[in-house]
mmCIF file of C-alpha atoms and ligand atoms in Angstrom:
data_model
loop_
_atom_site.group_PDB
_atom_site.id
_atom_site.type_symbol
_atom_site.label_atom_id
_atom_site.label_comp_id
_atom_site.label_asym_id
_atom_site.label_seq_id
_atom_site.Cartn_x
_atom_site.Cartn_y
_atom_site.Cartn_z
ATOM 1 C CA UNK A 1 0.246 -0.192 0.226
ATOM 2 C CA UNK A 2 1.357 3.664 -0.809
ATOM 3 C CA UNK A 3 0.568 6.537 1.728
ATOM 4 C CA UNK A 4 -0.728 10.112 0.623
ATOM 5 C CA UNK A 5 1.234 12.656 1.547
ATOM 6 C CA UNK A 6 -2.186 13.680 4.732
ATOM 7 C CA UNK A 7 -2.042 10.113 5.794
ATOM 8 C CA UNK A 8 1.654 10.583 6.395
ATOM 9 C CA UNK A 9 0.868 13.265 8.091
ATOM 10 C CA UNK A 10 -1.714 11.621 9.868
ATOM 11 C CA UNK A 11 0.210 8.129 10.814
ATOM 12 C CA UNK A 12 3.037 10.051 11.878
ATOM 13 C CA UNK A 13 0.470 12.127 14.432
ATOM 14 C CA UNK A 14 -1.099 9.094 15.374
ATOM 15 C CA UNK A 15 2.912 7.847 17.185
ATOM 16 C CA UNK A 16 2.787 4.851 13.209
ATOM 17 C CA UNK A 17 6.743 4.928 12.022
ATOM 18 C CA UNK A 18 6.357 4.182 7.923
ATOM 19 C CA UNK A 19 8.955 1.710 7.087
ATOM 20 C CA UNK A 20 10.122 2.747 3.547
ATOM 21 C CA UNK A 21 12.431 0.002 2.616
ATOM 22 C CA UNK A 22 12.695 1.129 -0.838
ATOM 23 C CA UNK A 23 11.339 4.836 -0.595
ATOM 24 C CA UNK A 24 10.249 6.012 -4.323
ATOM 25 C CA UNK A 25 10.519 2.456 -5.951
ATOM 26 C CA UNK A 26 8.474 0.019 -2.997
ATOM 27 C CA UNK A 27 4.806 0.781 -2.340
ATOM 28 C CA UNK A 28 4.678 1.212 1.551
ATOM 29 C CA UNK A 29 4.987 -1.966 3.245
ATOM 30 C CA UNK A 30 4.522 -1.782 6.288
ATOM 31 C CA UNK A 31 3.549 0.583 9.974
ATOM 32 C CA UNK A 32 5.679 -0.216 12.757
ATOM 33 C CA UNK A 33 4.820 0.119 15.874
ATOM 34 C CA UNK A 34 5.275 3.241 18.075
ATOM 35 C CA UNK A 35 6.963 0.355 20.307
ATOM 36 C CA UNK A 36 10.357 -1.415 19.159
ATOM 37 C CA UNK A 37 10.186 -5.342 19.196
ATOM 38 C CA UNK A 38 9.920 -7.020 22.252
ATOM 39 C CA UNK A 39 7.230 -4.542 23.485
ATOM 40 C CA UNK A 40 5.657 -6.465 26.222
ATOM 41 C CA UNK A 41 1.690 -5.024 25.241
ATOM 42 C CA UNK A 42 -0.140 -4.017 28.337
ATOM 43 C CA UNK A 43 -3.971 -5.710 26.800
ATOM 44 C CA UNK A 44 -6.798 -3.913 27.096
ATOM 45 C CA UNK A 45 -8.521 -5.335 29.648
ATOM 46 C CA UNK A 46 -12.067 -6.830 29.381
ATOM 47 C CA UNK A 47 -14.118 -3.793 28.617
ATOM 48 C CA UNK A 48 -11.827 -0.807 27.200
ATOM 49 C CA UNK A 49 -12.558 2.071 29.860
ATOM 50 C CA UNK A 50 -14.451 -0.707 32.847
ATOM 51 C CA UNK A 51 -14.737 -4.237 33.677
ATOM 52 C CA UNK A 52 -17.904 -6.356 32.587
ATOM 53 C CA UNK A 53 -20.669 -7.701 34.140
ATOM 54 C CA UNK A 54 -23.761 -9.521 34.348
ATOM 55 C CA UNK A 55 -24.611 -12.198 32.132
ATOM 56 C CA UNK A 56 -23.416 -13.056 27.900
ATOM 57 C CA UNK A 57 -25.962 -11.331 26.284
ATOM 58 C CA UNK A 58 -29.387 -13.017 24.136
ATOM 59 C CA UNK A 59 -31.373 -10.607 22.663
ATOM 60 C CA UNK A 60 -35.176 -11.025 23.882
ATOM 61 C CA UNK A 61 -37.309 -12.474 21.161
ATOM 62 C CA UNK A 62 -39.695 -9.984 21.368
ATOM 63 C CA UNK A 63 -37.880 -6.502 19.954
ATOM 64 C CA UNK A 64 -35.426 -9.403 18.387
ATOM 65 C CA UNK A 65 -38.581 -10.253 16.060
ATOM 66 C CA UNK A 66 -40.476 -6.850 15.686
ATOM 67 C CA UNK A 67 -36.712 -5.420 14.482
ATOM 68 C CA UNK A 68 -35.527 -7.762 11.925
ATOM 69 C CA UNK A 69 -38.432 -6.160 9.310
ATOM 70 C CA UNK A 70 -37.597 -2.522 10.697
ATOM 71 C CA UNK A 71 -36.819 0.132 7.569
ATOM 72 C CA UNK A 72 -34.664 3.268 8.028
ATOM 73 C CA UNK A 73 -37.109 5.519 9.682
ATOM 74 C CA UNK A 74 -38.856 2.392 12.166
ATOM 75 C CA UNK A 75 -35.575 1.392 13.349
ATOM 76 C CA UNK A 76 -34.830 4.706 14.311
ATOM 77 C CA UNK A 77 -37.999 5.715 15.944
ATOM 78 C CA UNK A 78 -37.564 2.129 17.673
ATOM 79 C CA UNK A 79 -34.731 3.275 18.905
ATOM 80 C CA UNK A 80 -36.159 7.017 20.368
ATOM 81 C CA UNK A 81 -38.876 5.591 21.557
ATOM 82 C CA UNK A 82 -37.189 2.294 23.285
ATOM 83 C CA UNK A 83 -37.505 1.227 27.574
ATOM 84 C CA UNK A 84 -36.348 -1.911 27.081
ATOM 85 C CA UNK A 85 -33.672 -1.147 29.745
ATOM 86 C CA UNK A 86 -33.243 1.699 32.433
ATOM 87 C CA UNK A 87 -30.609 3.853 30.693
ATOM 88 C CA UNK A 88 -33.486 5.028 28.692
ATOM 89 C CA UNK A 89 -34.437 6.448 32.607
ATOM 90 C CA UNK A 90 -30.835 8.700 32.737
ATOM 91 C CA UNK A 91 -30.417 9.426 28.836
ATOM 92 C CA UNK A 92 -30.872 12.932 27.831
ATOM 93 C CA UNK A 93 -31.730 11.571 24.188
ATOM 94 C CA UNK A 94 -30.518 8.436 21.799
ATOM 95 C CA UNK A 95 -27.761 8.349 20.159
ATOM 96 C CA UNK A 96 -28.788 6.184 16.764
ATOM 97 C CA UNK A 97 -25.869 5.893 14.736
ATOM 98 C CA UNK A 98 -24.514 7.897 11.311
ATOM 99 C CA UNK A 99 -23.115 7.837 8.992
ATOM 100 C CA UNK A 100 -23.637 6.064 4.931
ATOM 101 C CA UNK A 101 -26.578 3.796 5.181
ATOM 102 C CA UNK A 102 -25.089 0.941 3.028
ATOM 103 C CA UNK A 103 -21.052 2.045 3.938
ATOM 104 C CA UNK A 104 -18.761 -0.455 3.309
ATOM 105 C CA UNK A 105 -17.155 -0.458 6.830
ATOM 106 C CA UNK A 106 -19.268 -0.050 9.222
ATOM 107 C CA UNK A 107 -17.392 1.139 13.407
ATOM 108 C CA UNK A 108 -19.625 -0.132 16.583
ATOM 109 C CA UNK A 109 -18.209 0.870 19.821
ATOM 110 C CA UNK A 110 -19.255 0.920 23.204
ATOM 111 C CA UNK A 111 -21.523 2.949 24.711
ATOM 112 C CA UNK A 112 -22.716 7.117 24.779
ATOM 113 C CA UNK A 113 -20.779 9.141 27.521
ATOM 114 C CA UNK A 114 -21.837 12.643 28.311
ATOM 115 C CA UNK A 115 -20.891 14.135 24.885
ATOM 116 C CA UNK A 116 -22.287 11.973 23.250
ATOM 117 C CA UNK A 117 -25.736 11.771 24.914
ATOM 118 C CA UNK A 118 -26.079 15.589 24.516
ATOM 119 C CA UNK A 119 -25.384 15.905 20.953
ATOM 120 C CA UNK A 120 -27.351 12.604 20.015
ATOM 121 C CA UNK A 121 -23.757 11.823 17.899
ATOM 122 C CA UNK A 122 -21.884 8.715 18.886
ATOM 123 C CA UNK A 123 -17.847 9.470 18.739
ATOM 124 C CA UNK A 124 -17.534 12.983 19.186
ATOM 125 C CA UNK A 125 -15.057 13.605 22.121
ATOM 126 C CA UNK A 126 -11.741 12.881 22.670
ATOM 127 C CA UNK A 127 -11.585 9.310 21.677
ATOM 128 C CA UNK A 128 -13.827 10.564 18.621
ATOM 129 C CA UNK A 129 -11.525 12.866 17.238
ATOM 130 C CA UNK A 130 -8.503 9.377 17.213
ATOM 131 C CA UNK A 131 -10.966 7.738 16.028
ATOM 132 C CA UNK A 132 -10.732 10.384 12.436
ATOM 133 C CA UNK A 133 -7.441 10.212 12.588
ATOM 134 C CA UNK A 134 -7.718 6.782 12.290
ATOM 135 C CA UNK A 135 -10.472 6.994 9.977
ATOM 136 C CA UNK A 136 -8.680 9.264 8.040
ATOM 137 C CA UNK A 137 -5.681 7.792 7.545
ATOM 138 C CA UNK A 138 -7.563 5.222 5.676
ATOM 139 C CA UNK A 139 -8.817 7.529 3.615
ATOM 140 C CA UNK A 140 -12.845 7.043 5.689
ATOM 141 C CA UNK A 141 -14.185 9.708 6.960
ATOM 142 C CA UNK A 142 -18.016 9.575 9.086
ATOM 143 C CA UNK A 143 -18.755 12.727 7.122
ATOM 144 C CA UNK A 144 -21.865 11.623 4.673
ATOM 145 C CA UNK A 145 -22.647 14.147 2.390
ATOM 146 C CA UNK A 146 -22.566 14.024 -0.546
ATOM 147 C CA UNK A 147 -21.334 12.647 -2.346
ATOM 148 C CA UNK A 148 -22.760 9.804 -1.315
ATOM 149 C CA UNK A 149 -19.207 6.735 -1.209
ATOM 150 C CA UNK A 150 -20.041 3.792 0.464
ATOM 151 C CA UNK A 151 -16.591 3.619 0.148
ATOM 152 C CA UNK A 152 -15.094 6.001 1.375
ATOM 153 C CA UNK A 153 -17.780 7.025 4.185
ATOM 154 C CA UNK A 154 -18.475 4.408 7.289
ATOM 155 C CA UNK A 155 -21.493 4.183 9.834
ATOM 156 C CA UNK A 156 -21.216 4.579 12.676
ATOM 157 C CA UNK A 157 -22.105 2.956 16.003
ATOM 158 C CA UNK A 158 -22.285 1.886 19.257
ATOM 159 C CA UNK A 159 -23.928 -1.967 21.547
ATOM 160 C CA UNK A 160 -25.940 0.700 23.683
ATOM 161 C CA UNK A 161 -27.691 3.592 21.880
ATOM 162 C CA UNK A 162 -28.176 5.286 25.432
ATOM 163 C CA UNK A 163 -26.221 6.988 28.032
ATOM 164 C CA UNK A 164 -25.325 4.375 31.386
ATOM 165 C CA UNK A 165 -24.558 6.924 34.004
ATOM 166 C CA UNK A 166 -22.444 8.601 35.738
ATOM 167 C CA UNK A 167 -20.144 6.418 31.666
ATOM 168 C CA UNK A 168 -19.988 2.660 33.964
ATOM 169 C CA UNK A 169 -19.896 -0.476 31.861
ATOM 170 C CA UNK A 170 -23.202 -1.438 30.248
ATOM 171 C CA UNK A 171 -24.549 -4.054 31.549
ATOM 172 C CA UNK A 172 -25.512 -7.897 30.299
ATOM 173 C CA UNK A 173 -28.838 -7.111 30.192
ATOM 174 C CA UNK A 174 -27.995 -4.055 29.155
ATOM 175 C CA UNK A 175 -25.701 -5.152 25.443
ATOM 176 C CA UNK A 176 -29.149 -7.758 25.274
ATOM 177 C CA UNK A 177 -31.769 -5.545 25.765
ATOM 178 C CA UNK A 178 -30.127 -2.706 22.715
ATOM 179 C CA UNK A 179 -28.405 -5.988 20.425
ATOM 180 C CA UNK A 180 -31.272 -6.934 18.191
ATOM 181 C CA UNK A 181 -31.274 -3.024 17.090
ATOM 182 C CA UNK A 182 -27.231 -3.322 16.452
ATOM 183 C CA UNK A 183 -27.885 -6.570 14.458
ATOM 184 C CA UNK A 184 -31.216 -4.582 11.739
ATOM 185 C CA UNK A 185 -27.943 -1.849 11.894
ATOM 186 C CA UNK A 186 -25.575 -4.045 10.276
ATOM 187 C CA UNK A 187 -28.369 -6.464 8.194
ATOM 188 C CA UNK A 188 -29.463 -2.782 7.000
ATOM 189 C CA UNK A 189 -25.803 -1.152 6.540
ATOM 190 C CA UNK A 190 -24.423 -4.910 4.214
ATOM 191 C CA UNK A 191 -20.695 -3.992 5.904
ATOM 192 C CA UNK A 192 -18.134 -5.761 4.105
ATOM 193 C CA UNK A 193 -16.356 -4.770 7.310
ATOM 194 C CA UNK A 194 -17.111 -4.804 10.556
ATOM 195 C CA UNK A 195 -15.062 -3.285 13.016
ATOM 196 C CA UNK A 196 -15.363 -4.105 16.877
ATOM 197 C CA UNK A 197 -13.745 -1.519 19.007
ATOM 198 C CA UNK A 198 -13.498 -3.031 23.151
ATOM 199 C CA UNK A 199 -14.509 -5.451 24.477
ATOM 200 C CA UNK A 200 -18.236 -4.229 24.511
ATOM 201 C CA UNK A 201 -18.558 -4.975 20.597
ATOM 202 C CA UNK A 202 -16.715 -7.675 20.187
ATOM 203 C CA UNK A 203 -18.713 -8.933 22.939
ATOM 204 C CA UNK A 204 -22.145 -7.504 21.645
ATOM 205 C CA UNK A 205 -21.050 -9.387 18.063
ATOM 206 C CA UNK A 206 -19.447 -12.860 18.421
ATOM 207 C CA UNK A 207 -20.389 -13.093 22.102
ATOM 208 C CA UNK A 208 -17.200 -13.273 23.708
ATOM 209 C CA UNK A 209 -15.284 -12.180 26.723
ATOM 210 C CA UNK A 210 -11.746 -12.334 25.610
ATOM 211 C CA UNK A 211 -9.165 -10.336 25.795
ATOM 212 C CA UNK A 212 -9.103 -8.105 23.161
ATOM 213 C CA UNK A 213 -5.396 -9.254 22.742
ATOM 214 C CA UNK A 214 -6.709 -12.291 21.904
ATOM 215 C CA UNK A 215 -9.460 -10.898 19.399
ATOM 216 C CA UNK A 216 -7.553 -9.072 17.411
ATOM 217 C CA UNK A 217 -5.606 -9.729 14.742
ATOM 218 C CA UNK A 218 -7.987 -11.708 12.673
ATOM 219 C CA UNK A 219 -10.739 -12.238 10.730
ATOM 220 C CA UNK A 220 -14.023 -13.107 12.693
ATOM 221 C CA UNK A 221 -17.862 -13.137 11.169
ATOM 222 C CA UNK A 222 -20.602 -12.075 11.818
ATOM 223 C CA UNK A 223 -23.748 -13.827 10.284
ATOM 224 C CA UNK A 224 -21.529 -14.208 6.799
ATOM 225 C CA UNK A 225 -19.518 -10.450 7.756
ATOM 226 C CA UNK A 226 -15.938 -10.104 8.193
ATOM 227 C CA UNK A 227 -15.227 -9.046 11.992
ATOM 228 C CA UNK A 228 -12.019 -6.856 12.869
ATOM 229 C CA UNK A 229 -11.659 -6.727 16.402
ATOM 230 C CA UNK A 230 -9.040 -3.865 18.031
ATOM 231 C CA UNK A 231 -8.422 -1.583 20.605
ATOM 232 C CA UNK A 232 -11.371 0.928 21.854
ATOM 233 C CA UNK A 233 -9.939 4.149 21.660
ATOM 234 C CA UNK A 234 -10.011 5.262 24.511
ATOM 235 C CA UNK A 235 -8.267 3.173 25.545
ATOM 236 C CA UNK A 236 -5.107 3.861 22.818
ATOM 237 C CA UNK A 237 -5.924 7.343 24.601
ATOM 238 C CA UNK A 238 -4.386 5.615 27.721
ATOM 239 C CA UNK A 239 -2.832 3.677 26.278
ATOM 240 C CA UNK A 240 -0.492 5.028 22.942
ATOM 241 C CA UNK A 241 1.650 2.227 22.795
ATOM 242 C CA UNK A 242 -0.912 -0.169 21.303
ATOM 243 C CA UNK A 243 -2.035 1.946 18.336
ATOM 244 C CA UNK A 244 0.189 0.460 16.004
ATOM 245 C CA UNK A 245 -1.917 -2.506 16.335
ATOM 246 C CA UNK A 246 -4.565 -1.146 16.102
ATOM 247 C CA UNK A 247 -3.023 0.623 12.912
ATOM 248 C CA UNK A 248 -2.596 -3.446 12.138
ATOM 249 C CA UNK A 249 -6.230 -4.397 12.888
ATOM 250 C CA UNK A 250 -7.341 -1.097 10.624
ATOM 251 C CA UNK A 251 -5.467 -2.277 7.869
ATOM 252 C CA UNK A 252 -7.000 -5.501 8.108
ATOM 253 C CA UNK A 253 -10.059 -4.458 7.939
ATOM 254 C CA UNK A 254 -9.020 -2.656 5.127
ATOM 255 C CA UNK A 255 -8.426 -5.718 2.943
ATOM 256 C CA UNK A 256 -11.880 -6.621 2.819
ATOM 257 C CA UNK A 257 -13.137 -3.215 1.544
ATOM 258 C CA UNK A 258 -13.012 -3.122 -2.469
ATOM 259 C CA UNK A 259 -10.686 -1.521 -4.198
ATOM 260 C CA UNK A 260 -10.733 2.313 -5.455
ATOM 261 C CA UNK A 261 -9.010 3.611 -8.272
ATOM 262 C CA UNK A 262 -6.815 5.933 -6.831
HETATM 263 N N1 LIG B 1 -17.978 7.503 22.310
HETATM 264 C C1 LIG B 1 -18.987 6.508 22.056
HETATM 265 O O1 LIG B 1 -20.620 6.716 20.834
HETATM 266 N N2 LIG B 1 -18.895 5.732 22.024
HETATM 267 C C2 LIG B 1 -17.573 5.264 22.055
HETATM 268 O O2 LIG B 1 -17.262 3.916 22.702
HETATM 269 C C3 LIG B 1 -16.802 6.066 23.421
HETATM 270 C C4 LIG B 1 -17.234 7.123 22.859
#
């Protein structure tokens, strides 16, 4: 892969080094870590911010069945009116997700925080800014303004659509309650790849409680859609030495996308 100068600038900003073995002649073959050989990863604990609690999610069948046939407007209004778990009590608004509705790449985070609860948009805080820089380095963007481009514009959402009070972990029951909405979003977007950021996204999509360090670096599948698990941006802000691994994961996700002309 050859990186453009703006992409290189962003990779440098992320603390990633380009290896250019044949400077002008060959492609930029790798983005090596900010860390050197022998770096022992501080594995992201279960939950990018916190530890998990509750039983493994299993979707309640009533909502799951209803969601299965919803189109986008019906799904959005079902989310807005949802009272399936206690998170509805304290939310200012639901955070449905945004981006291209048929994006090739879908990003699934954890849960809205205070800023997302206030704005109604996912990933608007510091971790959102890091996410945007990472996406931009891949030539991707959350910006779904015209011209629509499913290859360049992503769809971003979370495992739960309401902010957990005081930014605590979503519980197993809350993940279960919201799972039909996430599943329907994936079914409507029909992405070529899902990037699951953090342990809760991995848990909701794959049903796995394994640490990110064990799940990352390979392709999983959700109903036939490739899933790449990687570190949550909030974790990467605290543990920048793992940015290189996250970048490897994003490059793996990019291999699932259709090749672009440029
Ligand atoms: N903001 C979100 O919308 N999701 C996260 O997982 C973190 C911050």
